[in-house]
Amino acid sequence: MRISPFIALTITHKRALVWCGVAMLAAACISILIISLQLDSDVLNVLPGSFRSVQGLKIYDREFEQTRELTFALLCDPNDADKLEDFASAFAEKLSQQPWCTRVLAGSPMATPEGIRDLQSIAVPLLLNLEPAAFTETISILQPQKIRDRLNRLRQQIEAGSPKPEFELAFDPLGLIAPALKPFAEGTAIEQEQPLTSPDRTMRLLLAVTNQASISAFDCQHLMRQVNAFRATAQEGWNGGRLEILVTGRSAYVAEISLTMRYDVVVTLLGSVVLVGGIFFIGFGRWLPLLGMGFSLLLSCLVALTFGQLIFGRLSMVSVGFCAILVGLGVDFAILTLGRYHQARADGESHRQAIATSIAKLGLAVFFGALTTAAGFLALILSGSMSFAQLGVLIAIGIFLAGLFMCSILFLFVRERQAPLRHDWLFAMVRKYVRWTVRRPAPMLIFSSALLLLLTAFGFSPRPPLRFEASTRSLEPKNIRAGRALEAIMHKMPMRWEPVLAIVHAANPQGLHDRWQKIAAHWRELQAAGKIKGFSTPAALCLSPAWMQTNRQQLSAINFPAARETLEQTLDAEGFSRDSFAPAFTLLDDLQHLIDSNAPLPDWRIQLPKSSSWWFLIDRYFGQDPLLTTGFVTTNGPISSHAQSEELGRDLPLPGVPMLLSGWSYALADLLPWSHHQLLIISALMAIFDVSLLALLYRDLRLWLIQVITLAFGIGAMIASMKLLHIDLNLLNVLSFRLVLAIGVDYGIYVVLVWQRTREIEHDVAGVVKPVVLAGLTAVSGFGSLALARNPALTSLGIACAIGILWSLIATIFFTLPAMAATEPKKPTG
């Protein structure tokens, strides 16, 4: 028995068995999803993971504490600028008392007594970490005569009224701490020079590190609920005018992005269902088949989601857009099969015969339509993006299932005794158009060819160019508060642009130290040559066991008792208080203790108090693994082109020193060639697949050529429309071209296959053109509903695909049909 009669027999005579099978399938899928469904909200998975710059972003997000940092911005009116600093101090105190806050930075640690004391506590390990020649020169300060000369000079400067010596005596009585901290100060100059107050004094920044367990979506949402509750009461004590408390940071972005994804799922799916359902009802005027279509699509989504979970283990939140897309595409098969069913019923066939006829006439077209669409979405695997690869696999599975269910389960919702439509106005209009086009194809062919050729020429012409946007704005959800806060900070403090990250890892402390010494020297040369604006590295904090051991041995040449005695005598002679020089005596004791060879080398990580505000700066450089570090390079301007990232990729690394360059701006610029590759190479491969399949399917050069021209017209008109509507390409919507090639070719396949096989031209061609029109409109609606999403990746992809599919539909109806009638005439009937 042929497949179409078998399906018709099963649907009409074994309905209970089919329903049992459907129930078991649905129950199994729901059980699997309840047990194992996990969602991945990492926005970095939208980017291709094979790029080193993207890998660096993931390492930085996962391993460094700065990802748990929030930036608070206090913004007031110009008239209240004088009040802002006092309020910022009170705000910082409240902020530090929050249970979710572990550390607050309200100003430079050097401006507080605690910050100075903490630096003094790590002076010994940093002193020992000096290059041996520099260490020898530094400890020569402990010679008795140099001690006397230094203190005498400082006393004279104090008597002359200079304030600088008093600070120097309080911070560095012996003159050893400043040389020890000089490499640290030079290496962190960028971080310390970043302003926390805007030039007009209307914005004040405060930085806070949170104690959230991870940067997962749910942890970030929980944190931001607490942060927003704090912001709601934090203005107490402000006696000025309008005051805004803005907050931005990784956690703020993740929380809002994950919430917008939930919004996107609901809004895009509902939008797609409403639009597609409305078009379906207009075309068929039946509610029960509409319910059957919805049920079949829901089952397709459920089974596809289950397969996706089993394949990937964790589904990206971006892939949730597959439901809205699948609704728009899967309904095509329902429209085609139901349209042919109703036509058969109108011709006097029985319910069972009409089902068999529908499947027999359009089953092959549905199969090839599902094949080309699935191939287009499976090609997303080649994008290298985990999120879009999952999206492609889910839709490919779902579209095949939709084709299968629309040729079987859908007919469970079609009543046998239901009378055919008495007056199908849409079919009547389509039939009139088909009759006129078949009999007189020249007028429509000339008009459509001229219009589409003009648009195609405009689309493929280099002027005006189709603009390409490679900024973070092209990936950032619309109107989120974290984004607006960052924009406000950048507006008030335009010098704050994102640096390039250089991630360096080593197997041991000595290897890490050696690498950063080489890097710092190289970057110093680049800065002197004007190739970079500045840099900061952890070189001073990367301890060298070899240098420290060598320097400790040099300490044995110092007569510490004599140095101590000289210091005491000189203090008395110059009239200084011994109590105020207690840190100097402590430093001498610590250095003398190191002469003992059994004493372990000092470690600043142990000696620096955990409450120190300096950790705020240090955590920027060191990951959870102390041997995983990062340095920062400030470029001469924001990175906006691949040429800039390519130049930095050549200049910053050193031969023999493994380094991973990253940063959002750097990574996006680095991905520009990848996007062009996606646009040109992968789209070309999809086009080759299409034309090869069409050649195999049609086996007619004229029909094959017409279809190829139709595809070219659809893509050309799509590009022209994007130019006219000022729709920019970005890193993600370049994927739309291959999808339009995969979906747009289906409409031609449906029409051409019927044209090749039928003898009743007007009857059969009109019978397929009506479903094709409805199918095209539903696909446009499915993708167009993504415009409601806040996720720009989905929005830009949806709009571009909707434009391309609409033009592919127009080209099929108004060019392919008259072109076939002109090149391969058939005698019209009726």
Short mmCIF file of C-alpha atoms in Angstrom, two decimals, residues 303-537:
data_model
loop_
_atom_site.label_atom_id
_atom_site.label_comp_id
_atom_site.label_asym_id
_atom_site.label_seq_id
_atom_site.Cartn_x
_atom_site.Cartn_y
_atom_site.Cartn_z
CA VAL A 303 9.63 16.98 20.74
CA ALA A 304 12.30 19.23 19.20
CA LEU A 305 13.04 20.80 22.58
CA THR A 306 13.39 17.33 24.11
CA PHE A 307 15.80 16.20 21.40
CA GLY A 308 17.74 19.43 21.84
CA GLN A 309 18.05 18.89 25.58
CA LEU A 310 19.23 15.32 25.06
CA ILE A 311 21.77 16.40 22.42
CA PHE A 312 23.20 19.51 24.11
CA GLY A 313 22.50 18.97 27.80
CA ARG A 314 21.98 22.72 28.34
CA LEU A 315 19.96 24.97 26.02
CA SER A 316 20.91 28.56 25.37
CA MET A 317 18.30 31.19 26.19
CA VAL A 318 18.73 32.59 22.67
CA SER A 319 17.44 29.32 21.23
CA VAL A 320 14.07 29.96 22.85
CA GLY A 321 13.26 32.07 19.79
CA PHE A 322 12.89 28.83 17.85
CA CYS A 323 9.28 28.48 19.01
CA ALA A 324 8.15 31.70 17.31
CA ILE A 325 10.13 30.86 14.16
CA LEU A 326 8.83 27.30 14.05
CA VAL A 327 5.25 28.49 14.35
CA GLY A 328 5.75 30.76 11.36
CA LEU A 329 7.43 28.07 9.25
CA GLY A 330 5.63 24.91 10.34
CA VAL A 331 2.23 26.36 9.56
CA ASP A 332 3.25 26.41 5.88
CA PHE A 333 2.79 22.66 5.71
CA ALA A 334 -0.61 22.88 7.38
CA ILE A 335 -1.75 25.51 4.90
CA LEU A 336 -0.55 23.46 1.94
CA THR A 337 -2.06 20.15 3.02
CA LEU A 338 -5.35 21.64 4.25
CA GLY A 339 -5.65 23.79 1.13
CA ARG A 340 -5.28 20.75 -1.10
CA TYR A 341 -7.65 18.74 1.13
CA HIS A 342 -10.41 21.34 0.85
CA GLN A 343 -9.90 21.55 -2.88
CA ALA A 344 -10.31 17.77 -3.16
CA ARG A 345 -13.45 17.89 -1.01
CA ALA A 346 -14.84 20.64 -3.25
CA ASP A 347 -14.18 18.35 -6.20
CA GLY A 348 -16.47 15.73 -4.62
CA GLU A 349 -13.94 13.38 -2.99
CA SER A 350 -14.69 11.67 0.31
CA HIS A 351 -12.95 12.60 3.56
CA ARG A 352 -10.53 9.67 3.37
CA GLN A 353 -9.88 10.14 -0.35
CA ALA A 354 -9.27 13.88 0.13
CA ILE A 355 -6.66 13.17 2.84
CA ALA A 356 -4.90 10.69 0.57
CA THR A 357 -5.03 13.12 -2.36
CA SER A 358 -3.61 15.96 -0.27
CA ILE A 359 -0.68 13.85 0.92
CA ALA A 360 -0.08 12.32 -2.50
CA LYS A 361 -0.10 15.65 -4.34
CA LEU A 362 1.92 17.70 -1.85
CA GLY A 363 3.80 15.15 0.27
CA LEU A 364 6.90 15.35 -1.92
CA ALA A 365 6.79 19.15 -1.95
CA VAL A 366 6.45 19.20 1.85
CA PHE A 367 9.40 16.83 2.19
CA PHE A 368 11.70 18.92 0.00
CA GLY A 369 10.45 22.12 1.59
CA ALA A 370 11.31 20.72 5.01
CA LEU A 371 14.66 19.50 3.67
CA THR A 372 15.77 22.89 2.32
CA THR A 373 14.55 24.78 5.38
CA ALA A 374 16.21 22.30 7.75
CA ALA A 375 19.43 22.50 5.76
CA GLY A 376 19.39 26.28 6.02
CA PHE A 377 19.01 26.18 9.76
CA LEU A 378 21.48 23.33 10.22
CA ALA A 379 23.99 25.53 8.43
CA LEU A 380 23.92 27.69 11.58
CA ILE A 381 26.19 25.03 13.07
CA LEU A 382 28.92 26.44 10.84
CA SER A 383 28.54 29.83 12.54
CA GLY A 384 30.62 28.62 15.48
CA SER A 385 28.11 30.20 17.89
CA MET A 386 26.76 27.73 20.43
CA SER A 387 23.49 29.61 20.79
CA PHE A 388 22.81 29.84 17.07
CA ALA A 389 23.96 26.27 16.47
CA GLN A 390 21.37 25.12 18.99
CA LEU A 391 18.77 27.36 17.38
CA GLY A 392 19.52 25.79 14.00
CA VAL A 393 19.35 22.21 15.28
CA LEU A 394 16.12 22.80 17.19
CA ILE A 395 14.35 24.35 14.19
CA ALA A 396 15.72 21.72 11.80
CA ILE A 397 14.31 18.96 13.99
CA GLY A 398 11.09 20.87 14.57
CA ILE A 399 10.52 21.62 10.89
CA PHE A 400 10.82 17.95 9.91
CA LEU A 401 8.45 17.00 12.70
CA ALA A 402 6.04 19.75 11.65
CA GLY A 403 6.03 18.40 8.10
CA LEU A 404 5.32 14.91 9.40
CA PHE A 405 2.59 15.98 11.82
CA MET A 406 0.88 18.27 9.28
CA CYS A 407 0.56 15.30 6.95
CA SER A 408 -0.91 13.08 9.67
CA ILE A 409 -1.97 14.37 13.10
CA LEU A 410 -3.48 17.57 11.69
CA PHE A 411 -6.24 15.59 9.97
CA LEU A 412 -7.45 14.34 13.35
CA PHE A 413 -8.94 17.83 13.74
CA VAL A 414 -10.72 17.84 10.38
CA ARG A 415 -14.35 16.76 10.60
CA GLU A 416 -15.56 14.28 8.04
CA ARG A 417 -19.07 15.77 7.88
CA GLN A 418 -17.86 19.35 7.65
CA ALA A 419 -19.14 20.97 4.48
CA PRO A 420 -16.59 22.65 2.18
CA LEU A 421 -16.45 26.42 2.00
CA ARG A 422 -19.30 27.80 -0.10
CA HIS A 423 -17.41 30.86 -1.22
CA ASP A 424 -13.64 31.04 -0.92
CA TRP A 425 -12.98 34.64 -1.93
CA LEU A 426 -9.22 34.27 -1.60
CA PHE A 427 -9.13 31.22 -3.85
CA ALA A 428 -11.36 33.01 -6.36
CA MET A 429 -8.93 35.96 -6.50
CA VAL A 430 -5.94 33.68 -6.87
CA ARG A 431 -7.67 31.69 -9.61
CA LYS A 432 -8.41 34.85 -11.59
CA TYR A 433 -4.78 35.93 -11.28
CA VAL A 434 -3.53 32.48 -12.37
CA ARG A 435 -5.93 32.44 -15.35
CA TRP A 436 -4.81 35.90 -16.49
CA THR A 437 -1.11 35.17 -15.97
CA VAL A 438 -1.19 31.82 -17.76
CA ARG A 439 -3.04 33.25 -20.73
CA ARG A 440 -1.10 36.54 -20.96
CA PRO A 441 2.18 36.18 -19.06
CA ALA A 442 4.09 38.97 -20.85
CA PRO A 443 2.69 42.08 -19.04
CA MET A 444 3.29 40.72 -15.53
CA LEU A 445 6.63 39.20 -16.50
CA ILE A 446 7.89 42.47 -17.98
CA PHE A 447 6.70 44.57 -15.02
CA SER A 448 7.97 42.20 -12.30
CA SER A 449 11.28 41.58 -14.07
CA ALA A 450 11.93 45.31 -14.43
CA LEU A 451 11.06 46.07 -10.79
CA LEU A 452 13.00 43.13 -9.33
CA LEU A 453 15.97 43.68 -11.62
CA LEU A 454 16.13 47.34 -10.58
CA LEU A 455 16.01 46.45 -6.89
CA THR A 456 18.58 43.68 -7.34
CA ALA A 457 20.97 46.00 -9.16
CA PHE A 458 20.55 48.59 -6.41
CA GLY A 459 21.02 45.93 -3.73
CA PHE A 460 24.23 44.47 -5.13
CA SER A 461 25.72 47.81 -6.16
CA PRO A 462 28.59 49.04 -3.96
CA ARG A 463 26.97 52.48 -3.63
CA PRO A 464 25.42 53.13 -1.25
CA PRO A 465 27.05 50.40 0.84
CA LEU A 466 25.12 48.23 3.26
CA ARG A 467 26.40 49.47 6.60
CA PHE A 468 27.89 47.06 9.08
CA GLU A 469 27.55 47.75 12.81
CA ALA A 470 30.18 46.14 15.01
CA SER A 471 29.50 47.75 18.37
CA THR A 472 28.22 46.27 21.59
CA ARG A 473 25.00 48.22 21.00
CA SER A 474 24.12 45.78 18.23
CA LEU A 475 24.00 42.98 20.82
CA GLU A 476 22.63 44.89 23.80
CA PRO A 477 18.92 44.53 24.62
CA LYS A 478 16.81 47.61 24.05
CA ASN A 479 16.29 50.13 26.82
CA ILE A 480 17.74 48.18 29.73
CA ARG A 481 18.70 50.21 32.78
CA ALA A 482 22.25 48.86 32.97
CA GLY A 483 22.84 49.99 29.40
CA ARG A 484 21.41 53.44 30.01
CA ALA A 485 23.57 53.79 33.13
CA LEU A 486 26.72 52.88 31.19
CA GLU A 487 25.75 55.31 28.44
CA ALA A 488 25.30 58.10 30.99
CA ILE A 489 28.71 57.36 32.53
CA MET A 490 30.40 57.36 29.13
CA HIS A 491 28.69 60.66 28.30
CA LYS A 492 29.85 62.31 31.51
CA MET A 493 33.29 60.72 31.44
CA PRO A 494 34.19 60.23 27.78
CA MET A 495 37.76 59.22 28.63
CA ARG A 496 36.48 55.98 30.12
CA TRP A 497 36.56 53.58 27.19
CA GLU A 498 37.11 49.88 27.54
CA PRO A 499 40.75 48.73 27.60
CA VAL A 500 42.13 45.66 25.86
CA LEU A 501 42.61 42.70 28.18
CA ALA A 502 45.76 40.58 28.01
CA ILE A 503 45.33 37.30 29.88
CA VAL A 504 48.55 35.53 30.85
CA HIS A 505 48.91 32.22 32.68
CA ALA A 506 52.03 30.42 33.87
CA ALA A 507 52.87 27.10 35.50
CA ASN A 508 54.76 28.64 38.45
CA PRO A 509 55.38 32.05 40.12
CA GLN A 510 58.81 32.48 38.55
CA GLY A 511 57.43 31.85 35.06
CA LEU A 512 54.61 34.33 35.65
CA HIS A 513 57.04 36.97 36.92
CA ASP A 514 59.38 36.54 33.95
CA ARG A 515 56.55 36.83 31.45
CA TRP A 516 55.15 40.04 32.90
CA GLN A 517 58.59 41.62 33.13
CA LYS A 518 59.06 41.06 29.41
CA ILE A 519 55.52 42.24 28.60
CA ALA A 520 55.84 45.42 30.69
CA ALA A 521 59.15 46.32 29.00
CA HIS A 522 57.64 45.72 25.55
CA TRP A 523 54.50 47.75 26.27
CA ARG A 524 56.66 50.57 27.64
CA GLU A 525 58.33 50.75 24.24
CA LEU A 526 54.92 50.79 22.49
CA GLN A 527 53.77 53.61 24.74
CA ALA A 528 56.90 55.61 24.01
CA ALA A 529 56.32 55.07 20.29
CA GLY A 530 52.74 56.38 20.61
CA LYS A 531 51.10 53.10 19.58
CA ILE A 532 49.16 52.80 22.84
CA LYS A 533 48.02 55.42 25.31
CA GLY A 534 48.98 53.53 28.46
CA PHE A 535 48.91 50.19 30.25
CA SER A 536 48.75 48.59 33.64
CA THR A 537 50.09 45.18 34.63
#
